[in-house]
PDB file of C-alpha atoms in Angstrom:
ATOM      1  CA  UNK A   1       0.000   0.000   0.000  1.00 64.00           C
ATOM      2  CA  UNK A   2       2.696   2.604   0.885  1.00 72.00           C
ATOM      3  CA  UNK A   3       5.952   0.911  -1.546  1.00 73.00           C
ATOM      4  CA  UNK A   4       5.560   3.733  -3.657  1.00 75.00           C
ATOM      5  CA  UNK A   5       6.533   6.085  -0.918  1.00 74.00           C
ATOM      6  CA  UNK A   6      10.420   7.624   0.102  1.00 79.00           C
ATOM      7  CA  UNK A   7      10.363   7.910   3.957  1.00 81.00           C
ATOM      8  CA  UNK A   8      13.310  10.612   5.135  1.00 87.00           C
ATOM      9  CA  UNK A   9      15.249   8.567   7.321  1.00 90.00           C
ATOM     10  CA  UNK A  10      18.399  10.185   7.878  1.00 94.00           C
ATOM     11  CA  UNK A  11      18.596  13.725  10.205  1.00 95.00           C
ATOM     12  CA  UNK A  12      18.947  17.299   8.391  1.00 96.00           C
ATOM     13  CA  UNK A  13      22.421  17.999   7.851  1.00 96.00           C
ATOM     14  CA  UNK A  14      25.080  19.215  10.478  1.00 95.00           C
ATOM     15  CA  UNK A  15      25.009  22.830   8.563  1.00 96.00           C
ATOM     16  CA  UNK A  16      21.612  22.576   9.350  1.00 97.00           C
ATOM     17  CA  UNK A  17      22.183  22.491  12.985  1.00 95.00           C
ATOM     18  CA  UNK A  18      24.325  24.998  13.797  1.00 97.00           C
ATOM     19  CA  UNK A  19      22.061  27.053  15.377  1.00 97.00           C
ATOM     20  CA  UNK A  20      21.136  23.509  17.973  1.00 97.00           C
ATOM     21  CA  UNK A  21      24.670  23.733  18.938  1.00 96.00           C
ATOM     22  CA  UNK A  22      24.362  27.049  20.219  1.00 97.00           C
ATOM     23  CA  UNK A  23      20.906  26.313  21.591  1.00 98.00           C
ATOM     24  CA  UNK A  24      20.511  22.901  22.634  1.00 98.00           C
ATOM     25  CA  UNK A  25      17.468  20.930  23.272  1.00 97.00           C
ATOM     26  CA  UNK A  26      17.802  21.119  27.184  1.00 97.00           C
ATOM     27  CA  UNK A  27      18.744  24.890  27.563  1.00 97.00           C
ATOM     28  CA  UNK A  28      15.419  25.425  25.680  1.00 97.00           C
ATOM     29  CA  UNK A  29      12.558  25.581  28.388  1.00 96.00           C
ATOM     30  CA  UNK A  30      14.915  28.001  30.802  1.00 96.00           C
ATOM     31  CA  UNK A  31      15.662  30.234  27.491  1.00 96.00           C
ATOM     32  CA  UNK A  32      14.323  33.866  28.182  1.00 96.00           C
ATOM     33  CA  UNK A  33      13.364  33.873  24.270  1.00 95.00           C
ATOM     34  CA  UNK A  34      11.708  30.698  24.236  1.00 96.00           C
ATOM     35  CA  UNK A  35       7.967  32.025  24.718  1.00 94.00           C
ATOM     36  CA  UNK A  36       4.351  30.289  25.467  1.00 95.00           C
ATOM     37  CA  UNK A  37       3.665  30.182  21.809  1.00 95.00           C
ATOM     38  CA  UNK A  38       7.143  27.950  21.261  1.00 96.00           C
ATOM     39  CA  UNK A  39       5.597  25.937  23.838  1.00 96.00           C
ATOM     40  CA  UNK A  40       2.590  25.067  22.787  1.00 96.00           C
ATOM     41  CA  UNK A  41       4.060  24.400  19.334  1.00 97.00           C
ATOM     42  CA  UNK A  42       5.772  21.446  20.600  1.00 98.00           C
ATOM     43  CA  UNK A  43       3.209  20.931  22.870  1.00 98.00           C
ATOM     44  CA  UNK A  44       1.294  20.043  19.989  1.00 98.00           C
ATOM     45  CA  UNK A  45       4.144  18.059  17.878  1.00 98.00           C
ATOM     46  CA  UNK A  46       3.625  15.585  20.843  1.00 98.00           C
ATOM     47  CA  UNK A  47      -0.203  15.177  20.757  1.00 98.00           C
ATOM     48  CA  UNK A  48       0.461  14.278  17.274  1.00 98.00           C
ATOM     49  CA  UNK A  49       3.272  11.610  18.335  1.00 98.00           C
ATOM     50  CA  UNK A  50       0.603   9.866  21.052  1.00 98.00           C
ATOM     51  CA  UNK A  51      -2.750  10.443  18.821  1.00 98.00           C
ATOM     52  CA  UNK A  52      -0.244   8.224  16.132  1.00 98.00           C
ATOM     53  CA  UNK A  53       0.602   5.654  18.830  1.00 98.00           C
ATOM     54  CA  UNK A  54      -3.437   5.719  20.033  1.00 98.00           C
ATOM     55  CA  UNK A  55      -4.212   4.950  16.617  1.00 98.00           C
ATOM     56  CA  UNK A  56      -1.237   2.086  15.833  1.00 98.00           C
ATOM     57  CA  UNK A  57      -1.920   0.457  19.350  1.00 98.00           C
ATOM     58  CA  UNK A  58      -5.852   0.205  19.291  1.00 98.00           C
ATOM     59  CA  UNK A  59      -5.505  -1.368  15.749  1.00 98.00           C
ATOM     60  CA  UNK A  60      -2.692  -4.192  16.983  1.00 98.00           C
ATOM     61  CA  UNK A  61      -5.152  -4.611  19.862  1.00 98.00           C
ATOM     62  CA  UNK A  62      -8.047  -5.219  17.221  1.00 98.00           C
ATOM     63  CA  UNK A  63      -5.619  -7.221  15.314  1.00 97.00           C
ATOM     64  CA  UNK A  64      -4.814  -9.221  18.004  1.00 97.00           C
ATOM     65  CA  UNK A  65      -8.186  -9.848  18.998  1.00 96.00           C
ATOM     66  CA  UNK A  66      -8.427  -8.225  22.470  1.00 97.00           C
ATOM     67  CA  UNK A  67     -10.516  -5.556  21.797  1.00 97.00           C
ATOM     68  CA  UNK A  68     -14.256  -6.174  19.918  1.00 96.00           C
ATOM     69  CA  UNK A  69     -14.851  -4.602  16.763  1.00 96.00           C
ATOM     70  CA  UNK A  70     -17.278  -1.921  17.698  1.00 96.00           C
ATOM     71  CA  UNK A  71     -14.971  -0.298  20.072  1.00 97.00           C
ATOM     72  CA  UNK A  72     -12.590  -0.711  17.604  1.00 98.00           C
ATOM     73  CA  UNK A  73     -14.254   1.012  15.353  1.00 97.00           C
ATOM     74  CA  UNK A  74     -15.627   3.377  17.831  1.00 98.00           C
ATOM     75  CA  UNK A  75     -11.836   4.675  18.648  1.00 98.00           C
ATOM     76  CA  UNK A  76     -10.523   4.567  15.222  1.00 98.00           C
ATOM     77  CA  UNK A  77     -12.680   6.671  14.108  1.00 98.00           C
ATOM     78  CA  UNK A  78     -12.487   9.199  16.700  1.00 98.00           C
ATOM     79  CA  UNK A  79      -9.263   9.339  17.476  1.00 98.00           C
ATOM     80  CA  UNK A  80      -7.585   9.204  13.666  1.00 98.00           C
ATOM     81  CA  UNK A  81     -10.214  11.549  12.613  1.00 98.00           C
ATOM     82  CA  UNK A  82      -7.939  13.674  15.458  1.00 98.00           C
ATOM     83  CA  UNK A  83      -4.936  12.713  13.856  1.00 98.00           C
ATOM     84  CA  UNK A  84      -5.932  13.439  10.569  1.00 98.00           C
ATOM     85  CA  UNK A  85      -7.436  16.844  11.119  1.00 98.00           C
ATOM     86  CA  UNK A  86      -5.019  18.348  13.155  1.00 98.00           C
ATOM     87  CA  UNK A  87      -2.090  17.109  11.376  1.00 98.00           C
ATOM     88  CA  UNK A  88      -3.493  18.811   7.932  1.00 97.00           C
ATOM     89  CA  UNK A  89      -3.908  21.941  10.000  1.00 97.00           C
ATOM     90  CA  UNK A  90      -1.008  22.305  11.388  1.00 97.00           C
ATOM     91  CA  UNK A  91       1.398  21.334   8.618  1.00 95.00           C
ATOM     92  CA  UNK A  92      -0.654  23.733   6.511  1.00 95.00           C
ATOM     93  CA  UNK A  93       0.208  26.940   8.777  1.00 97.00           C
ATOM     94  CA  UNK A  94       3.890  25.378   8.929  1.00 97.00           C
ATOM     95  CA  UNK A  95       4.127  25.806   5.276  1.00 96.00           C
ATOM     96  CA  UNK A  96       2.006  28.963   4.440  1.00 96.00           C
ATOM     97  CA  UNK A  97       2.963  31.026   7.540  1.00 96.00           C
ATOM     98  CA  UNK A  98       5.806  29.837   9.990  1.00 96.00           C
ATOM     99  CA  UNK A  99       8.431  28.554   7.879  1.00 97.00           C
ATOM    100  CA  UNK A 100       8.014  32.167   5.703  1.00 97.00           C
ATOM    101  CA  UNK A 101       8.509  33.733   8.864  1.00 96.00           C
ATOM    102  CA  UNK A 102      11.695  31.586   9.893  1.00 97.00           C
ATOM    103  CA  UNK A 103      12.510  31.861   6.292  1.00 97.00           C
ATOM    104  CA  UNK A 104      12.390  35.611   6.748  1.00 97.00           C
ATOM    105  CA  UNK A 105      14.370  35.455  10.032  1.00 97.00           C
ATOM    106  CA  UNK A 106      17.832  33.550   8.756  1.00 97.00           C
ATOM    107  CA  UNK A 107      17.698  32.099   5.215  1.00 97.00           C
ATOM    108  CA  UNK A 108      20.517  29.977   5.994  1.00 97.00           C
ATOM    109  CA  UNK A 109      18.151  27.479   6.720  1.00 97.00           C
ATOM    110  CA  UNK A 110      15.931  27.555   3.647  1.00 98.00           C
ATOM    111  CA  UNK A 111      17.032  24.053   2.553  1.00 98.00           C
ATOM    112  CA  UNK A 112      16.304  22.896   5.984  1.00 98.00           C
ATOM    113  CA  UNK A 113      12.630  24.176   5.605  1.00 98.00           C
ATOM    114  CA  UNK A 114      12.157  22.843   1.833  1.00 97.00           C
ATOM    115  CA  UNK A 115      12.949  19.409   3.284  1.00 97.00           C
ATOM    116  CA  UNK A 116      10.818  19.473   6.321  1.00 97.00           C
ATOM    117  CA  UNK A 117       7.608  21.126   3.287  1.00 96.00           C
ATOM    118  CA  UNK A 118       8.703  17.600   1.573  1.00 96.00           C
ATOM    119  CA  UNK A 119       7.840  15.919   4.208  1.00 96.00           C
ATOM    120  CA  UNK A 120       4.586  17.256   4.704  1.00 96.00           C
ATOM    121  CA  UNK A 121       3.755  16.491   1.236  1.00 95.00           C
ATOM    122  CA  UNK A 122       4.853  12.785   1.790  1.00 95.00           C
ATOM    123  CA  UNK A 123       3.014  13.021   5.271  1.00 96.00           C
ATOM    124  CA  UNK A 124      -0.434  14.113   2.919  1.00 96.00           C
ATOM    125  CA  UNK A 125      -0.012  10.915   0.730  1.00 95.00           C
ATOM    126  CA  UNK A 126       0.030   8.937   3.707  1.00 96.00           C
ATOM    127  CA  UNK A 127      -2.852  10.341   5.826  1.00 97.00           C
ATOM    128  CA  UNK A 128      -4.954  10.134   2.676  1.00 97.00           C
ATOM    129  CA  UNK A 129      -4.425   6.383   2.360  1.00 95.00           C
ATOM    130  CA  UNK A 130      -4.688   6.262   6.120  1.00 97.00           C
ATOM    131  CA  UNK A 131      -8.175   8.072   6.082  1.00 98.00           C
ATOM    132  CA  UNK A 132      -9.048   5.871   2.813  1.00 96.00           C
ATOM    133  CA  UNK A 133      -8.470   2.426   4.769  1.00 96.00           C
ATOM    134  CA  UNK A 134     -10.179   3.597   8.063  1.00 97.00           C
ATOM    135  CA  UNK A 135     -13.398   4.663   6.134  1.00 97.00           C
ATOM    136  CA  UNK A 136     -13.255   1.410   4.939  1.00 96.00           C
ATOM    137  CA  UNK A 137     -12.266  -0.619   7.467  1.00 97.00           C
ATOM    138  CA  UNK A 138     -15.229   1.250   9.900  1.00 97.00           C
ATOM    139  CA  UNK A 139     -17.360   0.575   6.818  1.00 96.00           C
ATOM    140  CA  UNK A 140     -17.075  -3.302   6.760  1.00 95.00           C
ATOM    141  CA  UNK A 141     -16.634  -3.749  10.809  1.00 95.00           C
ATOM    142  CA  UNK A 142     -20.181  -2.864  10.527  1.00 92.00           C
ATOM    143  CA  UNK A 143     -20.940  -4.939   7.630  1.00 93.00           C
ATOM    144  CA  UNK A 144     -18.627  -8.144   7.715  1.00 90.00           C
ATOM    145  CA  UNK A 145     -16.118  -8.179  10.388  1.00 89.00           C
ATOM    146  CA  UNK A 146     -14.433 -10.944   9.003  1.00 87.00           C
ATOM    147  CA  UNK A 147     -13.889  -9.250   5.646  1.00 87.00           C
ATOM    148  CA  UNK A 148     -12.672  -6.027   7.447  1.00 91.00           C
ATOM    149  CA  UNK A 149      -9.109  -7.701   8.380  1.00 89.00           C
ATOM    150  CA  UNK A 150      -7.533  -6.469   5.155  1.00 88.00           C
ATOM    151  CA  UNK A 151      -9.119  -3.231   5.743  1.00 93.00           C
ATOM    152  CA  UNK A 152      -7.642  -2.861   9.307  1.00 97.00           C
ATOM    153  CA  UNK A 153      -4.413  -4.552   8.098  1.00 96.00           C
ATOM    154  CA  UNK A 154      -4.140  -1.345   5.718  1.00 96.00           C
ATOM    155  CA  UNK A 155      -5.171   0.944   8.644  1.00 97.00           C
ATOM    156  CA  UNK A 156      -2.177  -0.726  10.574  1.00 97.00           C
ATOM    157  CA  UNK A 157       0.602  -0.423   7.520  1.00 96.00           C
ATOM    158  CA  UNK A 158      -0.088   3.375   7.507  1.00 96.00           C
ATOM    159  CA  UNK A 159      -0.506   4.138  11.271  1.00 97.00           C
ATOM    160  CA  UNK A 160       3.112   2.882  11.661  1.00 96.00           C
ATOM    161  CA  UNK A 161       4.241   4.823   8.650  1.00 95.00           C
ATOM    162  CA  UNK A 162       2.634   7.870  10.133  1.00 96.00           C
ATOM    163  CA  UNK A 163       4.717   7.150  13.049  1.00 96.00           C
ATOM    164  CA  UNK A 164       7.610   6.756  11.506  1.00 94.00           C
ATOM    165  CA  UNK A 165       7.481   9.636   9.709  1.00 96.00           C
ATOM    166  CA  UNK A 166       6.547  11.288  12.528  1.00 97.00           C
ATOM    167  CA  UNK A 167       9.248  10.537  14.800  1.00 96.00           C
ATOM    168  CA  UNK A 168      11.867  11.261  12.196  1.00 96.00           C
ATOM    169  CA  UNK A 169      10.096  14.849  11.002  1.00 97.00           C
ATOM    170  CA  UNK A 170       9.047  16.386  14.395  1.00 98.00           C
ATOM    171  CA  UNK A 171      12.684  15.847  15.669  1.00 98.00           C
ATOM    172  CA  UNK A 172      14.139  17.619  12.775  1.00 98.00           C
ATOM    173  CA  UNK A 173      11.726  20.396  12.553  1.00 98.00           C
ATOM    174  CA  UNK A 174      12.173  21.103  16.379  1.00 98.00           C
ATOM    175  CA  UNK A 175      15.678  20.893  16.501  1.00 98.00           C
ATOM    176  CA  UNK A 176      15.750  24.087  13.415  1.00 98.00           C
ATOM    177  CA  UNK A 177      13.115  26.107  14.384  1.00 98.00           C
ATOM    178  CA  UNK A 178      13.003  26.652  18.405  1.00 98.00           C
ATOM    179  CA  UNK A 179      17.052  27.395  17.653  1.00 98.00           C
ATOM    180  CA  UNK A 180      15.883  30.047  15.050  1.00 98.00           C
ATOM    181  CA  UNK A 181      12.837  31.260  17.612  1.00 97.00           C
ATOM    182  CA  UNK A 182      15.493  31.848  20.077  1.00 97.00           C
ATOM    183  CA  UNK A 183      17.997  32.830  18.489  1.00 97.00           C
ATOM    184  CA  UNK A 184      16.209  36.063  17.041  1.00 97.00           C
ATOM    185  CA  UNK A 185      13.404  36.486  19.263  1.00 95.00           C
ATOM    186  CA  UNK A 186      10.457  35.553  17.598  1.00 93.00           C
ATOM    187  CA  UNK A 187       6.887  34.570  18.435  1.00 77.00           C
ATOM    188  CA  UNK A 188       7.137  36.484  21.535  1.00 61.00           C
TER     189      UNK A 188
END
């Protein structure tokens, strides 16, 4: 279902980190520059890590046949709905309205940005297939559990890739922005 797709697996490149040697992960929450709305930026970078791991765990539960199909079903549907939504929304503004402003702030790092805008593109193909095999999985849970396997088998193939791109993008795009926030006072 997902073969077709290049997953970024290596980090951005040390030029692209020069700024995270200056200002490194664990001098970030005492920073005077790094503000609320830094914050809850990464606040919400991990909602989307555990709505991902909701989503991948309940379906391995299903899977594994400890959980019954209409609470399956039930959950899926609520909580990638979650995932879904909020991911397209927030990688949206990323692309149309923070990473200008970083951009703006210290080109240096434009290459940095047109890799993590990849991503998100990568991270769209993904979520659509996701949301196209939950539909139908919810669809035949209702109709013929026994057919739905496939279905939920597709659900689970993409909830991991979602993870894994996940953990791989979030990293990266943390580790060059809340430098760049801090760096030159922004968001404040």
């Amino acid at each position: 279902m997902l073969e077709d797709l290049t997953f970024r697996e290596k980090p951005l490149s040390s030029d692209m980190q020069i700024l995270l040697n200056e200002y490194p992960r664990e001098a970030w929450e005492g920073h005077p520059n790094f503000k609320n709305a830094t914050r809850q930026w990464l606040g919400a970078h991990q909602m989307f890590r555990r709505l991902s791991e909701i989503v991948r765990g309940d379906t391995e539960q299903y899977l594994d046949k400890k959980v019954e199909a209409e609470k399956y079903a039930s959950r899926l549907s609520v909580y990638g709905s979650r995932l879904v939504g909020n991911l397209h929304g927030h990688h949206g503004w990323e692309d149309y309205e923070f990473f200008p402003e970083l951009s703006s702030a210290d080109q240096r790092f434009d290459s940095g940005l047109e890799i993590l805008e990849k991503d998100h593109e990568v991270l769209d193909t993904v979520l659509d297939r996701f949301t196209k095999s939950a539909n139908s999985s919810i669809q035949m849970l209702q109709m013929d559990e026994a057919g739905a396997r496939d279905f939920v088998g597709e659900v689970h193939e993409a909830s991991e890739a979602v993870e894994k791109l996940l953990a791989r993008h979030l990293v990266d795009e943390e580790e060059l922005a809340v430098p760049i926030i801090i760096h030159h006072k922004l968001r404040g």
